[in-house]
Amino acid sequence: MARFSKSSLFSSDIAIDLGTTNTLVYVRGKGVLIAEPTVVAVNDKTRQVVAIGKEAKNMLGKSPGHIRVVRPLSRGVISDFEITEEFLTYLIKKAQSGRTRLFGPRVVIGVPTGVTNVQSRAVRDAAKNAGAREAIILEEPVAGAIGAKLPVSEAVGTMVLDIGGGTTDIAVIALKGVVAAKSSHMAGDKFNENIVDFVRSEFKLGIGERTAEEVKIGIGAVMPLTETLSRSVRGRDYATGLPREVMLTDSHIRDAIAPSLDVLMDAMKEVIESTPAELLSDILERGVTVFGGGALLRGLPQVLAKMLGVPVRVAPDPLTSVVRGAGVVTEDPAPYADFFIDEEDLLTES
Ligand SMILES: Nc1ncnc2c1ncn2[C@@H]1O[C@H](COP(=O)(O)OP(=O)(O)OP(=O)(O)O)[C@@H](O)[C@H]1O
Ligand SMILES: [Mg+2]
C-alpha cells in the first residue's frame, strides 16, 4: 500500500493580501514569496487568461483589441469575480510550487473595514473556488497592525492608517477588537486621478494614469521639500492632438492631491472623535502607525502629525505590513480568532 506523508496530502497554509493595486502571498514557514500587481490579461476571443501580474500590467494600454487587461478589484473589493478566482487559483498553485495536493491550503485573507457581508462572502467564495479548503477573513488594518507588531490584544489603544490603491482604512484597535474604524476611497488611485485632472486643467495636456502614478511616486510630496523635485511628462495636447512635454514639480503634485488629503484628514478626525477617551490618551502618547503604499508619499507622516497633533510613524516595510500580519495569523490562528470575520456578524448590504 502506498504511504503518504502528511505534507504530500496537505498544501502549505498561506496568507494573501488581495489588494486593489498589489497582491502579496505569504507561505507558512517560508515568508512572503509572491508580490504581483493585481492585474490580469484575458483573451476575449478564447476567454483564456494570457498574462498575470507584472506581465499583464506591462500590457496595459498597449494590448490589441481582443486582449483585455483587467484590474479585478476596484476600491478594495472584488469587481470581477471570475477573474479574481483565476488570479487566486494561479497564486495558490504558485505558492505550492505548482504541485496540487489532495487538501487545499487554509488561506488567511484581508478585506477593508466596513465591507458588507456580500463583499466578504465574495472573497471567501473566490478563495474556496480557487482551491482553498478554508478561508479566514480578517480586516486589513488589523492584519497590518499585527504585521507592524502593535499590541492588538492588549488593553491599550492602537491607531493605524492603511493607505492603499483603492481604499484607505483607518482603525483604532484594542483588546482583540476594532473599536472605531472608517474606510474611504481617498487612496492612491484617487491621487493618480487628481494628477491626471490637474495636468489636464493646468497644462491642457492628457496623460494616462500610469504616467500619473510614476510621477506621484517619483516626485510626489505633501510638504515643501528643501530641494525641488521635477520630472518631464509627455502627453497629448488637447488643442492640437499632438504629443507635447511639460515639466512637473513636487509642488504641482502637492496642489493636485491637496483636496484628497484634506478628505483623508477629516476621516481621521472622525475616527478620533468616535474613539473612547481612555483609548485616546494611549493614541496621543503612542501615536498613529501608517502603512500601505501611500505611507511612502514624501512628508506624509510630518503633515499628519502636524494636522492631528499626534505622533505619526511609518511602519517598517509598509507595503508588506498587511501580508506579514496575515502571515503571523497563518502560523498560529488561535490567538487572533476574535478578529475573524463571519458573514453572519456583518450587516446586510445597505
Ligand atoms: N513611494 C510611493 N509614494 C507614493 N505612493 C506610492 C508609493 N509607492 C506606492 N504607492 C502607491 O500605493 C498604492 C498601492 O499601495 P498598496 O500596495 O498598499 O495598495 P493595495 O493593498 O493594493 O490596495 P488596497 O489596500 O486599497 O486594496 C498605489 O496607489 C501606489 O501608487
Ligand atoms: Mg492594501
Tab-separated table of C-alpha atoms and ligand atoms in Angstrom:
chain	number	residue	atom	x	y	z
A	1	MET	CA	0.000	0.000	0.000
A	2	ALA	CA	1.295	3.394	-0.874
A	3	ARG	CA	2.143	5.543	2.118
A	4	PHE	CA	1.669	9.279	2.116
A	5	SER	CA	3.331	11.743	4.431
A	6	LYS	CA	1.047	14.477	5.761
A	7	SER	CA	2.963	17.042	3.740
A	8	SER	CA	2.233	15.282	0.492
A	9	LEU	CA	-1.509	15.378	1.167
A	10	PHE	CA	-1.882	18.858	2.641
A	11	SER	CA	-0.965	22.127	0.975
A	12	SER	CA	1.017	24.712	2.955
A	13	ASP	CA	-1.262	27.301	4.531
A	14	ILE	CA	-0.947	30.747	3.047
A	15	ALA	CA	-1.882	34.371	3.699
A	16	ILE	CA	-2.944	36.650	0.869
A	17	ASP	CA	-3.164	40.426	0.817
A	18	LEU	CA	-5.514	40.750	-2.131
A	19	GLY	CA	-5.085	44.465	-2.785
A	20	THR	CA	-6.580	46.764	-5.405
A	21	THR	CA	-3.078	47.506	-6.703
A	22	ASN	CA	-0.783	44.776	-5.392
A	23	THR	CA	-1.295	41.216	-4.212
A	24	LEU	CA	1.180	39.540	-1.886
A	25	VAL	CA	1.320	35.953	-0.713
A	26	TYR	CA	2.906	34.611	2.467
A	27	VAL	CA	3.555	30.882	2.703
A	28	ARG	CA	3.533	29.326	6.167
A	29	GLY	CA	7.028	28.657	7.431
A	30	LYS	CA	8.584	30.370	4.427
A	31	GLY	CA	7.606	34.075	4.391
A	32	VAL	CA	6.426	36.442	1.650
A	33	LEU	CA	7.102	34.597	-1.601
A	34	ILE	CA	4.909	36.331	-4.172
A	35	ALA	CA	4.287	40.025	-4.907
A	36	GLU	CA	2.446	40.887	-8.101
A	37	PRO	CA	0.312	43.767	-9.343
A	38	THR	CA	-3.390	42.773	-9.179
A	39	VAL	CA	-3.726	42.742	-12.944
A	40	VAL	CA	-4.871	40.010	-15.327
A	41	ALA	CA	-4.867	39.991	-19.138
A	42	VAL	CA	-7.654	37.997	-20.795
A	43	ASN	CA	-8.108	36.986	-24.413
A	44	ASP	CA	-11.722	37.875	-25.146
A	45	LYS	CA	-11.856	35.559	-28.155
A	46	THR	CA	-10.825	32.416	-26.249
A	47	ARG	CA	-11.831	33.594	-22.730
A	48	GLN	CA	-8.396	32.491	-21.570
A	49	VAL	CA	-6.055	34.250	-19.184
A	50	VAL	CA	-2.956	35.193	-21.153
A	51	ALA	CA	-0.920	37.016	-18.513
A	52	ILE	CA	-0.965	37.749	-14.805
A	53	GLY	CA	0.739	40.296	-12.553
A	54	LYS	CA	3.706	42.315	-13.834
A	55	GLU	CA	3.465	40.783	-17.276
A	56	ALA	CA	-0.215	41.768	-17.563
A	57	LYS	CA	0.444	45.265	-16.158
A	58	ASN	CA	3.041	45.860	-18.867
A	59	MET	CA	0.321	45.232	-21.445
A	60	LEU	CA	-1.930	47.996	-20.005
A	61	GLY	CA	-2.917	50.456	-22.706
A	62	LYS	CA	-0.744	48.640	-25.256
A	63	SER	CA	-2.661	45.461	-25.997
A	64	PRO	CA	-4.570	44.622	-29.195
A	65	GLY	CA	-8.365	44.866	-29.163
A	66	HIS	CA	-9.165	41.297	-28.187
A	67	ILE	CA	-6.762	41.291	-25.213
A	68	ARG	CA	-8.430	42.900	-22.221
A	69	VAL	CA	-6.224	43.989	-19.326
A	70	VAL	CA	-8.313	43.871	-16.155
A	71	ARG	CA	-7.847	45.032	-12.597
A	72	PRO	CA	-10.310	42.626	-10.935
A	73	LEU	CA	-10.510	44.654	-7.727
A	74	SER	CA	-11.751	48.154	-7.518
A	75	ARG	CA	-11.898	50.312	-4.388
A	76	GLY	CA	-10.630	47.419	-2.297
A	77	VAL	CA	-13.358	44.943	-3.226
A	78	ILE	CA	-13.846	42.352	-5.952
A	79	SER	CA	-15.408	43.872	-9.056
A	80	ASP	CA	-14.749	40.956	-11.422
A	81	PHE	CA	-15.439	37.702	-9.603
A	82	GLU	CA	-14.387	35.231	-12.301
A	83	ILE	CA	-11.082	36.917	-12.995
A	84	THR	CA	-10.350	37.225	-9.268
A	85	GLU	CA	-10.903	33.483	-8.956
A	86	GLU	CA	-8.499	32.797	-11.824
A	87	PHE	CA	-5.958	35.113	-10.242
A	88	LEU	CA	-6.264	33.405	-6.831
A	89	THR	CA	-6.057	29.938	-8.416
A	90	TYR	CA	-2.808	30.966	-10.085
A	91	LEU	CA	-1.387	32.345	-6.816
A	92	ILE	CA	-2.421	29.353	-4.705
A	93	LYS	CA	-0.847	26.980	-7.206
A	94	LYS	CA	2.320	29.052	-7.425
A	95	ALA	CA	2.542	29.143	-3.608
A	96	GLN	CA	2.590	25.300	-3.603
A	97	SER	CA	5.396	25.416	-6.190
A	98	GLY	CA	2.940	24.283	-8.849
A	99	ARG	CA	2.110	20.965	-7.119
A	100	THR	CA	-1.536	20.151	-6.468
A	101	ARG	CA	-2.277	18.313	-3.265
A	102	LEU	CA	-5.321	16.411	-2.094
A	103	PHE	CA	-6.258	19.021	0.509
A	104	GLY	CA	-6.063	22.664	-0.466
A	105	PRO	CA	-4.475	25.238	1.853
A	106	ARG	CA	-6.083	27.182	4.643
A	107	VAL	CA	-5.972	30.766	3.423
A	108	VAL	CA	-5.955	33.899	5.575
A	109	ILE	CA	-7.129	36.849	3.525
A	110	GLY	CA	-7.814	40.516	4.255
A	111	VAL	CA	-10.760	42.780	3.441
A	112	PRO	CA	-11.172	46.526	4.026
A	113	THR	CA	-13.050	47.552	7.189
A	114	GLY	CA	-16.763	48.062	6.759
A	115	VAL	CA	-17.242	45.611	3.890
A	116	THR	CA	-20.740	44.203	3.526
A	117	ASN	CA	-21.404	40.516	4.034
A	118	VAL	CA	-21.925	40.161	0.285
A	119	GLN	CA	-18.420	41.513	-0.363
A	120	SER	CA	-16.842	39.424	2.359
A	121	ARG	CA	-18.586	36.284	1.126
A	122	ALA	CA	-17.369	37.030	-2.394
A	123	VAL	CA	-13.768	36.974	-1.122
A	124	ARG	CA	-14.367	33.725	0.786
A	125	ASP	CA	-16.089	32.079	-2.207
A	126	ALA	CA	-13.370	33.202	-4.599
A	127	ALA	CA	-10.693	31.712	-2.313
A	128	LYS	CA	-12.615	28.442	-1.949
A	129	ASN	CA	-13.337	28.133	-5.655
A	130	ALA	CA	-9.634	28.764	-6.205
A	131	GLY	CA	-8.805	25.690	-4.147
A	132	ALA	CA	-8.644	26.829	-0.511
A	133	ARG	CA	-10.062	24.273	1.948
A	134	GLU	CA	-10.805	27.031	4.458
A	135	ALA	CA	-10.750	30.829	4.230
A	136	ILE	CA	-10.168	33.012	7.285
A	137	ILE	CA	-11.225	36.602	6.652
A	138	LEU	CA	-9.571	39.426	8.562
A	139	GLU	CA	-9.824	43.211	8.369
A	140	GLU	CA	-6.782	44.614	6.565
A	141	PRO	CA	-5.902	47.305	9.142
A	142	VAL	CA	-5.939	44.600	11.839
A	143	ALA	CA	-3.607	42.421	9.771
A	144	GLY	CA	-1.362	45.435	9.146
A	145	ALA	CA	-1.267	46.260	12.857
A	146	ILE	CA	-0.247	42.666	13.638
A	147	GLY	CA	2.388	42.892	10.894
A	148	ALA	CA	3.711	46.091	12.433
A	149	LYS	CA	3.943	44.242	15.791
A	150	LEU	CA	1.453	46.556	17.505
A	151	PRO	CA	-0.237	45.363	20.733
A	152	VAL	CA	-3.665	44.496	19.264
A	153	SER	CA	-4.577	42.098	22.079
A	154	GLU	CA	-3.706	44.393	24.974
A	155	ALA	CA	-5.756	46.963	26.859
A	156	VAL	CA	-4.151	49.870	25.025
A	157	GLY	CA	-5.465	51.835	22.071
A	158	THR	CA	-3.610	51.383	18.790
A	159	MET	CA	-4.436	53.585	15.805
A	160	VAL	CA	-3.468	52.606	12.279
A	161	LEU	CA	-3.858	54.138	8.831
A	162	ASP	CA	-3.593	51.924	5.723
A	163	ILE	CA	-3.378	53.987	2.533
A	164	GLY	CA	-3.651	51.508	-0.348
A	165	GLY	CA	-4.524	51.920	-4.001
A	166	GLY	CA	-8.306	51.653	-3.776
A	167	THR	CA	-9.055	52.205	-0.108
A	168	THR	CA	-7.742	53.980	2.915
A	169	ASP	CA	-8.592	52.193	6.139
A	170	ILE	CA	-8.420	53.923	9.484
A	171	ALA	CA	-8.875	51.870	12.641
A	172	VAL	CA	-8.485	52.033	16.382
A	173	ILE	CA	-7.836	48.595	17.859
A	174	ALA	CA	-7.770	47.427	21.475
A	175	LEU	CA	-8.234	44.112	23.309
A	176	LYS	CA	-8.646	41.966	20.158
A	177	GLY	CA	-11.303	44.186	18.680
A	178	VAL	CA	-11.804	47.147	16.345
A	179	VAL	CA	-13.135	49.995	18.489
A	180	ALA	CA	-13.577	52.659	15.813
A	181	ALA	CA	-12.964	52.497	12.067
A	182	LYS	CA	-13.607	54.157	8.754
A	183	SER	CA	-12.881	53.153	5.197
A	184	SER	CA	-12.566	55.749	2.464
A	185	HIS	CA	-11.848	55.676	-1.263
A	186	MET	CA	-9.363	58.518	-0.925
A	187	ALA	CA	-6.332	56.394	-1.698
A	188	GLY	CA	-3.523	56.017	-4.231
A	189	ASP	CA	-5.748	55.565	-7.308
A	190	LYS	CA	-7.572	58.772	-6.427
A	191	PHE	CA	-4.255	60.642	-6.115
A	192	ASN	CA	-3.366	59.412	-9.618
A	193	GLU	CA	-6.712	60.693	-10.942
A	194	ASN	CA	-6.078	64.025	-9.182
A	195	ILE	CA	-2.775	64.333	-11.056
A	196	VAL	CA	-4.376	63.470	-14.429
A	197	ASP	CA	-7.074	66.115	-13.780
A	198	PHE	CA	-4.533	68.705	-12.647
A	199	VAL	CA	-2.346	68.285	-15.737
A	200	ARG	CA	-5.427	68.494	-17.929
A	201	SER	CA	-6.734	71.726	-16.398
A	202	GLU	CA	-3.364	73.380	-15.769
A	203	PHE	CA	-1.475	72.412	-18.942
A	204	LYS	CA	-4.288	71.308	-21.305
A	205	LEU	CA	-2.449	68.032	-21.628
A	206	GLY	CA	-3.825	64.483	-21.492
A	207	ILE	CA	-1.707	61.936	-19.604
A	208	GLY	CA	-2.515	58.347	-18.586
A	209	GLU	CA	-2.981	57.111	-15.038
A	210	ARG	CA	0.172	55.022	-15.245
A	211	THR	CA	2.207	58.117	-16.026
A	212	ALA	CA	0.450	59.943	-13.199
A	213	GLU	CA	1.399	57.158	-10.796
A	214	GLU	CA	5.031	57.214	-11.912
A	215	VAL	CA	5.168	60.960	-11.311
A	216	LYS	CA	3.473	60.629	-7.913
A	217	ILE	CA	6.000	58.026	-6.779
A	218	GLY	CA	8.933	59.788	-8.438
A	219	ILE	CA	8.452	63.362	-7.256
A	220	GLY	CA	5.261	63.479	-5.152
A	221	ALA	CA	5.450	65.219	-1.764
A	222	VAL	CA	2.768	66.546	0.547
A	223	MET	CA	5.013	69.146	2.161
A	224	PRO	CA	7.542	71.582	0.715
A	225	LEU	CA	10.961	69.990	0.223
A	226	THR	CA	14.358	71.616	0.718
A	227	GLU	CA	15.194	70.781	-2.888
A	228	THR	CA	12.637	70.910	-5.696
A	229	LEU	CA	11.956	67.614	-7.430
A	230	SER	CA	10.903	67.730	-11.063
A	231	ARG	CA	10.141	65.416	-13.934
A	232	SER	CA	9.058	65.892	-17.512
A	233	VAL	CA	5.962	64.087	-18.718
A	234	ARG	CA	4.670	63.547	-22.208
A	235	GLY	CA	1.030	63.614	-23.139
A	236	ARG	CA	-1.390	64.669	-25.819
A	237	ASP	CA	-2.126	68.338	-26.302
A	238	TYR	CA	-5.876	68.840	-26.114
A	239	ALA	CA	-5.871	71.651	-28.683
A	240	THR	CA	-3.618	70.190	-31.365
A	241	GLY	CA	-3.996	66.472	-30.659
A	242	LEU	CA	-0.212	66.180	-30.911
A	243	PRO	CA	2.303	65.000	-28.313
A	244	ARG	CA	3.748	67.647	-26.004
A	245	GLU	CA	6.027	67.628	-22.973
A	246	VAL	CA	5.717	69.597	-19.717
A	247	MET	CA	7.875	69.812	-16.617
A	248	LEU	CA	6.114	68.920	-13.356
A	249	THR	CA	7.472	69.645	-9.878
A	250	ASP	CA	6.682	68.312	-6.413
A	251	SER	CA	4.627	71.444	-5.756
A	252	HIS	CA	2.324	70.647	-8.717
A	253	ILE	CA	1.720	67.190	-7.258
A	254	ARG	CA	1.077	68.740	-3.845
A	255	ASP	CA	-1.541	71.097	-5.301
A	256	ALA	CA	-3.118	68.254	-7.259
A	257	ILE	CA	-3.633	65.938	-4.288
A	258	ALA	CA	-4.254	68.555	-1.579
A	259	PRO	CA	-8.074	68.284	-1.718
A	260	SER	CA	-7.886	64.480	-1.347
A	261	LEU	CA	-5.501	64.834	1.555
A	262	ASP	CA	-7.989	67.135	3.297
A	263	VAL	CA	-10.719	64.496	2.928
A	264	LEU	CA	-8.382	61.899	4.377
A	265	MET	CA	-7.568	64.159	7.296
A	266	ASP	CA	-11.280	64.689	8.009
A	267	ALA	CA	-11.828	60.926	8.004
A	268	MET	CA	-9.059	60.532	10.575
A	269	LYS	CA	-10.586	63.256	12.716
A	270	GLU	CA	-13.927	61.445	12.563
A	271	VAL	CA	-12.370	58.226	13.816
A	272	ILE	CA	-10.532	60.081	16.571
A	273	GLU	CA	-13.798	61.739	17.613
A	274	SER	CA	-15.545	58.401	17.941
A	275	THR	CA	-12.723	56.845	19.969
A	276	PRO	CA	-13.414	56.459	23.713
A	277	ALA	CA	-11.422	58.926	25.840
A	278	GLU	CA	-9.446	56.240	27.680
A	279	LEU	CA	-8.025	54.926	24.420
A	280	LEU	CA	-7.459	58.402	23.056
A	281	SER	CA	-4.830	59.103	25.692
A	282	ASP	CA	-2.977	55.955	24.536
A	283	ILE	CA	-3.073	57.207	20.962
A	284	LEU	CA	-1.844	60.654	21.935
A	285	GLU	CA	1.045	59.002	23.711
A	286	ARG	CA	1.827	56.157	21.289
A	287	GLY	CA	0.831	57.814	18.045
A	288	VAL	CA	-0.543	56.560	14.746
A	289	THR	CA	1.184	53.934	12.578
A	290	VAL	CA	0.811	54.303	8.794
A	291	PHE	CA	1.278	51.552	6.191
A	292	GLY	CA	0.198	50.729	2.634
A	293	GLY	CA	1.887	52.250	-0.418
A	294	GLY	CA	0.500	55.725	0.367
A	295	ALA	CA	2.610	55.790	3.544
A	296	LEU	CA	5.612	56.309	1.261
A	297	LEU	CA	4.393	59.683	-0.003
A	298	ARG	CA	7.123	62.137	0.935
A	299	GLY	CA	6.281	64.233	4.014
A	300	LEU	CA	3.074	62.363	4.825
A	301	PRO	CA	3.889	61.461	8.457
A	302	GLN	CA	5.048	65.020	9.186
A	303	VAL	CA	1.916	66.601	7.696
A	304	LEU	CA	-0.432	64.201	9.500
A	305	ALA	CA	1.341	64.723	12.806
A	306	LYS	CA	1.062	68.491	12.449
A	307	MET	CA	-2.596	68.475	11.470
A	308	LEU	CA	-3.757	65.916	14.028
A	309	GLY	CA	-1.449	66.796	16.901
A	310	VAL	CA	-0.379	63.174	17.457
A	311	PRO	CA	2.911	61.429	16.706
A	312	VAL	CA	2.837	59.584	13.363
A	313	ARG	CA	5.291	56.930	12.212
A	314	VAL	CA	5.541	54.823	9.079
A	315	ALA	CA	5.646	51.060	9.680
A	316	PRO	CA	8.828	49.317	8.566
A	317	ASP	CA	8.323	47.966	5.015
A	318	PRO	CA	4.803	49.479	4.764
A	319	LEU	CA	3.852	47.686	1.523
A	320	THR	CA	4.081	44.279	3.235
A	321	SER	CA	2.603	45.041	6.705
A	322	VAL	CA	-0.794	43.513	5.879
A	323	VAL	CA	0.506	40.270	4.349
A	324	ARG	CA	3.117	39.807	7.075
A	325	GLY	CA	0.401	40.251	9.738
A	326	ALA	CA	-1.887	37.803	7.957
A	327	GLY	CA	1.179	35.531	7.847
A	328	VAL	CA	1.523	35.731	11.638
A	329	VAL	CA	-2.105	34.568	11.849
A	330	THR	CA	-1.349	31.728	9.413
A	331	GLU	CA	1.433	30.478	11.670
A	332	ASP	CA	-0.855	30.424	14.735
A	333	PRO	CA	-4.505	31.449	14.199
A	334	ALA	CA	-5.977	30.745	17.659
A	335	PRO	CA	-4.853	33.928	19.493
A	336	TYR	CA	-6.464	36.057	16.764
A	337	ALA	CA	-9.789	34.227	16.434
A	338	ASP	CA	-11.734	37.193	17.877
A	339	PHE	CA	-10.760	39.204	14.809
A	340	PHE	CA	-12.029	36.675	12.244
A	341	ILE	CA	-14.982	37.857	10.183
A	342	ASP	CA	-18.013	35.668	9.988
A	343	GLU	CA	-20.548	36.910	7.407
A	344	GLU	CA	-23.386	36.264	9.856
A	345	ASP	CA	-21.958	39.004	12.093
A	346	LEU	CA	-21.981	41.580	9.320
A	347	LEU	CA	-24.819	43.828	8.298
A	348	THR	CA	-26.599	43.058	5.077
A	349	GLU	CA	-25.892	45.265	2.081
A	350	SER	CA	-27.160	48.777	2.714
B	1	LIG	N1	6.686	55.722	-2.998
B	1	LIG	C1	5.377	55.918	-3.130
B	1	LIG	N2	4.842	57.149	-2.976
B	1	LIG	C2	3.529	57.362	-3.108
B	1	LIG	N3	2.628	56.400	-3.384
B	1	LIG	C3	3.102	55.152	-3.532
B	1	LIG	C4	4.486	54.832	-3.411
B	1	LIG	N4	4.641	53.510	-3.638
B	1	LIG	C5	3.408	53.020	-3.891
B	1	LIG	N5	2.482	53.994	-3.838
B	1	LIG	C6	1.042	53.878	-4.084
B	1	LIG	O1	0.494	52.971	-3.168
B	1	LIG	C7	-0.645	52.345	-3.758
B	1	LIG	C8	-0.530	50.855	-3.598
B	1	LIG	O2	-0.407	50.551	-2.240
B	1	LIG	P1	-0.771	49.117	-1.676
B	1	LIG	O3	0.024	48.074	-2.355
B	1	LIG	O4	-0.681	49.212	-0.202
B	1	LIG	O5	-2.297	49.030	-2.146
B	1	LIG	P2	-3.263	47.774	-2.202
B	1	LIG	O6	-3.104	46.998	-0.936
B	1	LIG	O7	-3.030	47.030	-3.456
B	1	LIG	O8	-4.687	48.467	-2.295
B	1	LIG	P3	-5.943	48.398	-1.302
B	1	LIG	O9	-5.405	48.138	0.060
B	1	LIG	O10	-6.596	49.713	-1.445
B	1	LIG	O11	-6.794	47.295	-1.843
B	1	LIG	C9	-0.670	52.733	-5.217
B	1	LIG	O12	-1.649	53.744	-5.415
B	1	LIG	C10	0.726	53.296	-5.437
B	1	LIG	O13	0.725	54.303	-6.428
B	2	MG	MG	-3.951	47.077	0.924
